[in-house]
Amino acid sequence: MEEKTELRIMPDNYTEIFTEGLFIKNYREFCSLLGWKPTTGESKKSQFRMIDRYLDYERIGNAFVITLVKETPDEIVDGRESNGSESIYGEFLEKILYTMLINNKEKTLTTSRVGWLNILGMVNSQFVKCNTSETEINSIADILKINKREVEDFVEKISTNLWASFERVLLKLEKESIITQQNTLIYWYKPLSINENKFVEYKNYCSTSNEYSEYKKIEKDELNSRGIKDERELYQKYSHQVNQVRKVISNKVNKHFGWHGHYKAKTISLDTKQVRKINEISNIQDEILKLNEKVIFRNTQIAHNRHENSIKRVLIYNLDPESLELISYSPERYSSELDEEQSYIKYKMAHYYAKETYLTNHNALLNRLIKYNK
């Protein structure tokens, strides 16, 4: 029998041990999966600090449900560097990004988060529209004959996971002095003109560092007033409130600066030092298509894991996945009608993760919103 250890070393194959949706009954089972000895006090807290670097999870009483397996662990707070593996898309993203920047006259590009995912080839233009337009989401739902909630869930999960992968690549390239990156806002005032075809013309501006700092303060104050620590906690623990909270923050920011509208963006530039150069791609479109195929393959795997783990959770609670209906996001409703554990299952099953139709719909959404047309 393999000897268990109290040492907080994450197994090399942790991405195979843990999958999104995995249900873990308690702390002892968590330790068993990791090959660790259960412990108490500061040692136990230290174990969870290690776990938090590699996994996101939700707690239900004594149980845990894995919500995200990080391809690269978070940085250690005390300043030491992470020894985690590369992003699974890293080999493509590095070359594509470098080629785009080196061939750009200013050696710099600025666009929104979903805009970056699009130009790199991780999602297509319809995904971008769904990320910003409820009308587009309704249209896709009607075309594919699926519930609007499933489209929203798909867009949110794909966007979050792909951006996390890209950010790890950016941190790596920044440490190697290949690129610099800066968060910013793109904003505009009222329309300059409206032509006879009803086309609205705007002039976009990039925020200054002071404007961005003011924006972050407005955002932080609004989140804190709702008992939310930061944006990450908003997306992880209060996903049902994201659209509502973002709309309130957006309105406050526009009113504060006198803007007509704005969106968050990231500026990425080649670092003038460039300690290490990356080989340019002779045919960038071929590389983009390869990356796109890998994104589709990877997210097909994730969907199957989520489906299988959801079925296990349904069996644990004796729920029939085929009888579950889509229900609105309303924590108050769940807490009043169901106990804590049943409430969680009902909430997660709201998107049919355990139903066979979930995989069919997920594949249809991959083809519609992710796949690039050659």
Coordinates of C-alpha atoms in Angstrom, one line a residue:
M1 CA 0.0 0.0 0.0
E2 CA 1.3 3.4 -0.9
E3 CA 2.3 5.4 2.1
K4 CA 0.4 8.7 2.7
T5 CA 2.2 11.9 3.6
E6 CA 1.3 15.1 5.4
L7 CA 3.5 17.0 2.9
R8 CA 1.5 19.4 0.8
I9 CA 2.7 18.1 -2.6
M10 CA 0.2 18.1 -5.4
P11 CA 0.4 14.9 -7.5
D12 CA 1.7 15.4 -11.0
N13 CA -1.4 13.8 -12.4
Y14 CA -3.8 16.1 -10.5
T15 CA -5.6 17.1 -13.7
E16 CA -6.5 13.4 -14.2
I17 CA -7.5 12.8 -10.6
F18 CA -9.8 15.9 -10.4
T19 CA -12.4 16.9 -13.0
E20 CA -15.0 19.7 -13.0
G21 CA -18.1 18.5 -11.2
L22 CA -16.3 15.8 -9.1
F23 CA -18.2 15.3 -5.8
I24 CA -16.0 14.6 -2.8
K25 CA -17.8 13.4 0.3
N26 CA -15.5 15.0 2.9
Y27 CA -12.0 16.1 3.9
R28 CA -10.8 12.6 4.4
E29 CA -11.8 11.5 0.9
F30 CA -10.1 14.7 -0.4
C31 CA -6.9 13.6 1.3
S32 CA -7.3 10.1 0.1
L33 CA -7.4 11.3 -3.6
L34 CA -4.3 13.4 -3.0
G35 CA -2.4 10.7 -1.1
W36 CA -2.1 12.9 2.0
K37 CA -2.7 12.1 5.6
P38 CA -5.7 13.9 7.2
T39 CA -4.5 16.4 9.8
T40 CA -5.7 19.3 11.9
G41 CA -4.9 22.8 12.9
E42 CA -2.3 24.8 10.9
S43 CA -1.3 21.7 8.9
K44 CA -4.8 21.3 7.6
K45 CA -5.0 25.0 6.7
S46 CA -1.7 24.7 4.9
Q47 CA -3.0 21.7 2.9
F48 CA -6.0 23.8 1.8
R49 CA -3.7 26.7 0.8
M50 CA -2.0 24.2 -1.5
I51 CA -5.3 22.8 -2.8
D52 CA -6.6 26.4 -3.5
R53 CA -3.6 27.0 -5.9
Y54 CA -4.6 24.1 -8.1
L55 CA -8.4 23.7 -7.7
D56 CA -11.5 25.8 -7.3
Y57 CA -14.4 24.1 -5.4
E58 CA -17.6 24.8 -3.6
R59 CA -18.4 23.4 -0.2
I60 CA -21.7 21.9 0.8
G61 CA -21.6 21.1 4.5
N62 CA -18.6 18.7 4.8
A63 CA -18.6 17.8 1.1
F64 CA -16.8 19.5 -1.8
V65 CA -17.6 19.9 -5.5
I66 CA -14.7 20.7 -7.9
T67 CA -15.7 23.7 -10.1
L68 CA -12.3 24.3 -11.8
V69 CA -9.1 22.4 -12.3
K70 CA -6.3 24.9 -13.0
E71 CA -3.9 23.9 -15.8
T72 CA -1.3 26.0 -14.1
P73 CA -1.4 26.7 -10.3
D74 CA -1.7 30.2 -8.9
E75 CA 1.4 32.0 -7.8
I76 CA 2.5 31.4 -4.2
V77 CA 1.8 34.5 -2.1
D78 CA 5.2 34.7 -0.4
G79 CA 6.9 35.5 -3.7
R80 CA 8.2 32.1 -4.7
E81 CA 7.4 31.1 -8.2
S82 CA 5.0 28.3 -9.2
N83 CA 6.4 25.2 -10.7
G84 CA 3.2 24.3 -12.5
S85 CA 2.8 22.9 -15.9
E86 CA 2.3 25.0 -19.0
S87 CA -1.1 26.0 -20.3
I88 CA -2.4 23.2 -22.6
Y89 CA -2.8 25.8 -25.3
G90 CA 0.5 27.5 -24.5
E91 CA 2.5 26.2 -27.5
F92 CA 0.0 27.7 -29.9
L93 CA -0.8 30.9 -28.0
E94 CA 2.8 32.0 -27.7
K95 CA 3.5 31.7 -31.4
I96 CA 0.2 33.2 -32.6
L97 CA 0.5 36.2 -30.2
Y98 CA 4.1 36.9 -30.9
T99 CA 3.5 36.8 -34.7
M100 CA 0.6 39.1 -34.4
L101 CA 2.6 41.6 -32.4
I102 CA 5.8 41.5 -34.4
N103 CA 3.8 42.1 -37.6
N104 CA 1.9 45.1 -36.1
K105 CA 3.4 48.5 -36.8
E106 CA 3.1 49.7 -33.3
K107 CA 4.0 46.3 -31.8
T108 CA 0.9 46.6 -29.6
L109 CA -2.7 45.5 -29.7
T110 CA -5.7 46.5 -27.5
T111 CA -9.1 44.7 -27.4
S112 CA -11.6 43.2 -24.9
R113 CA -11.1 39.9 -23.2
V114 CA -13.5 38.1 -25.6
G115 CA -11.9 40.1 -28.4
W116 CA -8.5 38.5 -27.6
L117 CA -10.0 35.0 -27.5
N118 CA -11.5 35.7 -31.0
I119 CA -8.4 37.0 -32.8
L120 CA -6.3 34.2 -31.3
G121 CA -8.7 31.6 -32.7
M122 CA -10.1 30.2 -29.5
V123 CA -13.7 31.3 -30.3
N124 CA -15.5 32.6 -33.4
S125 CA -17.3 35.9 -34.0
Q126 CA -20.7 34.6 -33.0
F127 CA -19.3 33.8 -29.6
V128 CA -18.2 37.4 -29.3
K129 CA -21.7 38.6 -30.1
C130 CA -23.3 36.2 -27.6
N131 CA -20.9 37.6 -24.9
T132 CA -22.3 41.1 -25.4
S133 CA -25.8 40.7 -26.8
E134 CA -28.8 39.1 -25.1
T135 CA -30.5 39.3 -28.5
E136 CA -27.8 37.1 -30.0
I137 CA -28.1 34.6 -27.2
N138 CA -31.9 34.4 -27.7
S139 CA -31.3 33.9 -31.5
I140 CA -28.8 31.0 -30.9
A141 CA -31.2 29.4 -28.5
D142 CA -34.0 29.6 -31.0
I143 CA -31.9 28.3 -33.9
L144 CA -30.6 25.3 -31.9
K145 CA -33.9 24.8 -30.0
I146 CA -32.4 24.8 -26.6
N147 CA -33.0 26.9 -23.5
K148 CA -31.4 30.4 -23.2
R149 CA -29.9 29.4 -19.9
E150 CA -27.8 26.7 -21.5
V151 CA -26.4 29.2 -24.0
E152 CA -25.5 31.6 -21.2
D153 CA -23.9 28.9 -19.1
F154 CA -21.9 27.7 -22.1
V155 CA -20.6 31.2 -22.9
E156 CA -19.7 32.0 -19.3
K157 CA -17.8 28.7 -18.7
I158 CA -15.9 28.8 -22.0
S159 CA -15.0 32.4 -21.6
T160 CA -13.8 32.0 -18.0
N161 CA -11.7 28.9 -18.7
L162 CA -10.1 30.0 -22.0
W163 CA -9.2 33.4 -20.5
A164 CA -7.6 31.7 -17.5
S165 CA -5.4 29.7 -19.9
F166 CA -4.4 32.8 -21.9
E167 CA -3.6 34.8 -18.8
R168 CA -1.1 32.1 -17.7
V169 CA 0.6 32.4 -21.0
L170 CA 0.7 36.2 -20.6
L171 CA 2.3 35.9 -17.1
K172 CA 4.9 33.5 -18.5
L173 CA 5.8 35.8 -21.4
E174 CA 5.8 38.9 -19.1
K175 CA 8.3 37.2 -16.7
E176 CA 10.5 36.4 -19.7
S177 CA 10.4 40.1 -20.8
I178 CA 8.8 39.2 -24.1
I179 CA 5.6 41.2 -23.6
T180 CA 4.1 43.9 -21.3
Q181 CA 0.4 44.0 -20.5
Q182 CA -1.9 46.6 -19.0
N183 CA -5.6 46.5 -18.2
T184 CA -7.6 49.4 -19.5
L185 CA -11.0 50.6 -20.5
I186 CA -12.3 51.5 -24.0
Y187 CA -15.0 54.2 -23.7
W188 CA -17.0 56.5 -25.9
Y189 CA -19.3 59.5 -25.6
K190 CA -22.6 60.1 -27.3
P191 CA -22.8 59.3 -31.0
L192 CA -20.9 61.7 -33.3
S193 CA -23.6 61.3 -36.0
I194 CA -26.4 59.1 -37.3
N195 CA -26.5 58.7 -41.0
E196 CA -29.5 58.0 -43.2
N197 CA -29.0 54.3 -42.8
K198 CA -29.4 54.7 -39.0
F199 CA -25.7 53.8 -38.6
V200 CA -24.4 55.2 -35.3
E201 CA -20.8 56.5 -35.3
Y202 CA -18.8 56.5 -32.1
K203 CA -15.2 57.5 -31.5
N204 CA -13.4 55.2 -29.0
Y205 CA -10.9 56.3 -26.4
C206 CA -8.5 54.4 -24.2
S207 CA -8.6 55.3 -20.5
T208 CA -5.7 56.8 -18.6
S209 CA -4.1 55.0 -15.6
N210 CA -5.9 57.4 -13.3
E211 CA -9.3 56.7 -14.9
Y212 CA -8.7 53.0 -14.6
S213 CA -7.8 53.3 -10.9
E214 CA -11.0 55.3 -10.3
Y215 CA -13.0 52.6 -12.2
K216 CA -11.5 49.9 -10.0
K217 CA -12.4 51.8 -6.8
I218 CA -16.0 52.2 -8.0
E219 CA -16.1 48.4 -8.8
K220 CA -14.5 47.5 -5.4
D221 CA -16.9 49.7 -3.5
E222 CA -20.0 48.2 -5.2
L223 CA -18.8 44.6 -4.7
N224 CA -17.9 45.2 -1.1
S225 CA -21.3 46.9 -0.4
R226 CA -22.9 43.5 -1.5
G227 CA -20.6 41.5 0.7
I228 CA -18.5 40.3 -2.2
K229 CA -14.7 40.4 -1.8
D230 CA -13.6 40.8 -5.4
E231 CA -14.5 40.1 -9.0
R232 CA -13.2 36.5 -8.8
E233 CA -15.5 35.8 -5.9
L234 CA -18.4 37.4 -7.9
Y235 CA -17.9 34.9 -10.7
Q236 CA -17.2 31.9 -8.5
K237 CA -19.8 32.2 -5.8
Y238 CA -22.4 34.6 -7.1
S239 CA -22.5 33.7 -10.8
H240 CA -26.3 34.2 -10.7
Q241 CA -25.7 37.9 -9.9
V242 CA -22.9 38.6 -12.4
N243 CA -25.0 40.4 -15.1
Q244 CA -27.0 42.4 -12.6
V245 CA -23.9 43.5 -10.7
R246 CA -21.9 44.3 -13.8
K247 CA -24.8 46.4 -15.1
V248 CA -24.9 48.5 -11.9
I249 CA -21.2 49.0 -11.9
S250 CA -21.2 50.0 -15.6
N251 CA -24.0 52.6 -15.0
K252 CA -22.1 54.1 -12.1
V253 CA -18.8 54.3 -14.1
N254 CA -20.5 55.9 -17.1
K255 CA -22.3 58.4 -14.8
H256 CA -19.0 59.2 -12.9
F257 CA -17.0 59.9 -16.0
G258 CA -19.8 61.2 -18.3
W259 CA -19.3 58.4 -20.8
H260 CA -22.0 56.9 -23.0
G261 CA -20.5 53.4 -22.7
H262 CA -17.4 51.4 -22.0
Y263 CA -15.9 47.9 -21.9
K264 CA -12.9 46.4 -20.2
A265 CA -9.8 45.8 -22.4
K266 CA -6.3 44.6 -22.3
T267 CA -3.3 46.2 -24.0
I268 CA -0.5 43.7 -24.9
S269 CA 2.8 45.0 -26.3
L270 CA 6.2 43.5 -27.3
D271 CA 8.7 44.3 -24.6
T272 CA 11.6 46.3 -26.1
K273 CA 14.1 44.2 -24.1
Q274 CA 12.9 40.9 -25.6
V275 CA 15.3 38.5 -23.8
R276 CA 13.9 35.5 -25.6
K277 CA 12.5 35.6 -29.1
I278 CA 9.8 33.3 -30.3
N279 CA 9.9 31.8 -33.8
E280 CA 7.3 33.6 -36.1
I281 CA 4.7 31.5 -37.9
S282 CA 4.9 31.4 -41.7
N283 CA 1.1 30.7 -41.9
I284 CA -0.7 32.1 -38.9
Q285 CA -4.1 30.9 -40.1
D286 CA -3.0 27.3 -40.0
E287 CA -1.8 27.7 -36.5
I288 CA -5.1 29.4 -35.5
L289 CA -7.1 26.5 -36.9
K290 CA -5.0 24.0 -35.0
L291 CA -5.6 25.9 -31.8
N292 CA -9.3 26.1 -32.5
E293 CA -9.5 22.3 -33.0
K294 CA -7.7 21.7 -29.7
V295 CA -10.1 24.0 -27.9
I296 CA -13.0 22.1 -29.3
F297 CA -11.4 18.7 -28.4
R298 CA -10.5 19.8 -24.9
N299 CA -14.0 21.2 -24.1
T300 CA -15.7 18.1 -25.5
Q301 CA -13.7 16.2 -22.9
I302 CA -14.6 18.6 -20.1
A303 CA -18.3 18.3 -21.0
H304 CA -18.1 14.5 -20.8
N305 CA -16.4 14.7 -17.4
R306 CA -19.0 17.2 -16.2
H307 CA -21.8 14.9 -17.5
E308 CA -20.5 11.8 -15.9
N309 CA -19.8 13.4 -12.5
S310 CA -23.2 15.0 -12.5
I311 CA -24.8 11.6 -13.0
K312 CA -22.9 10.3 -10.0
R313 CA -24.1 13.2 -7.9
V314 CA -27.7 12.6 -9.0
L315 CA -27.4 9.0 -8.0
I316 CA -26.1 10.0 -4.6
Y317 CA -29.2 12.1 -4.0
N318 CA -31.7 9.7 -5.7
L319 CA -32.7 12.3 -8.2
D320 CA -33.8 11.4 -11.7
P321 CA -31.8 13.6 -14.2
E322 CA -34.4 13.2 -16.9
S323 CA -37.1 14.7 -14.7
L324 CA -35.1 17.9 -13.9
E325 CA -36.4 21.1 -15.4
L326 CA -34.5 24.3 -16.2
I327 CA -35.2 26.7 -13.3
S328 CA -34.3 30.3 -12.8
Y329 CA -31.4 31.5 -10.7
S330 CA -33.0 32.3 -7.3
P331 CA -31.0 31.2 -4.2
E332 CA -33.9 32.4 -2.0
R333 CA -36.2 30.0 -3.7
Y334 CA -33.9 27.1 -3.2
S335 CA -33.1 27.8 0.4
S336 CA -36.8 28.0 1.2
E337 CA -37.9 24.9 -0.7
L338 CA -35.0 22.5 -0.3
D339 CA -32.3 21.7 2.2
E340 CA -28.7 22.8 1.6
E341 CA -27.5 19.7 -0.3
Q342 CA -30.6 19.2 -2.3
S343 CA -30.6 22.9 -3.2
Y344 CA -27.1 22.7 -4.6
I345 CA -27.9 19.6 -6.7
K346 CA -31.1 21.3 -8.1
Y347 CA -29.1 24.4 -8.9
K348 CA -26.3 22.6 -10.7
M349 CA -28.7 20.3 -12.5
A350 CA -30.6 23.3 -13.8
H351 CA -28.4 23.1 -17.0
Y352 CA -29.1 19.4 -17.6
Y353 CA -25.5 18.4 -16.9
A354 CA -26.7 14.9 -16.1
K355 CA -29.1 14.6 -19.1
E356 CA -28.0 13.1 -22.4
T357 CA -29.3 16.2 -24.2
Y358 CA -26.6 18.2 -22.4
L359 CA -23.9 16.6 -24.4
T360 CA -25.8 17.0 -27.7
N361 CA -26.5 20.6 -27.0
H362 CA -22.9 21.3 -25.9
N363 CA -21.6 19.9 -29.1
A364 CA -24.0 22.0 -31.1
L365 CA -22.8 25.1 -29.2
L366 CA -19.2 24.2 -29.9
N367 CA -19.8 24.0 -33.6
R368 CA -21.9 27.2 -33.6
L369 CA -19.8 29.5 -31.3
I370 CA -16.3 28.1 -31.2
K371 CA -15.5 26.4 -34.5
Y372 CA -13.7 28.5 -37.1
N373 CA -14.8 28.1 -40.7
K374 CA -11.9 27.4 -43.0

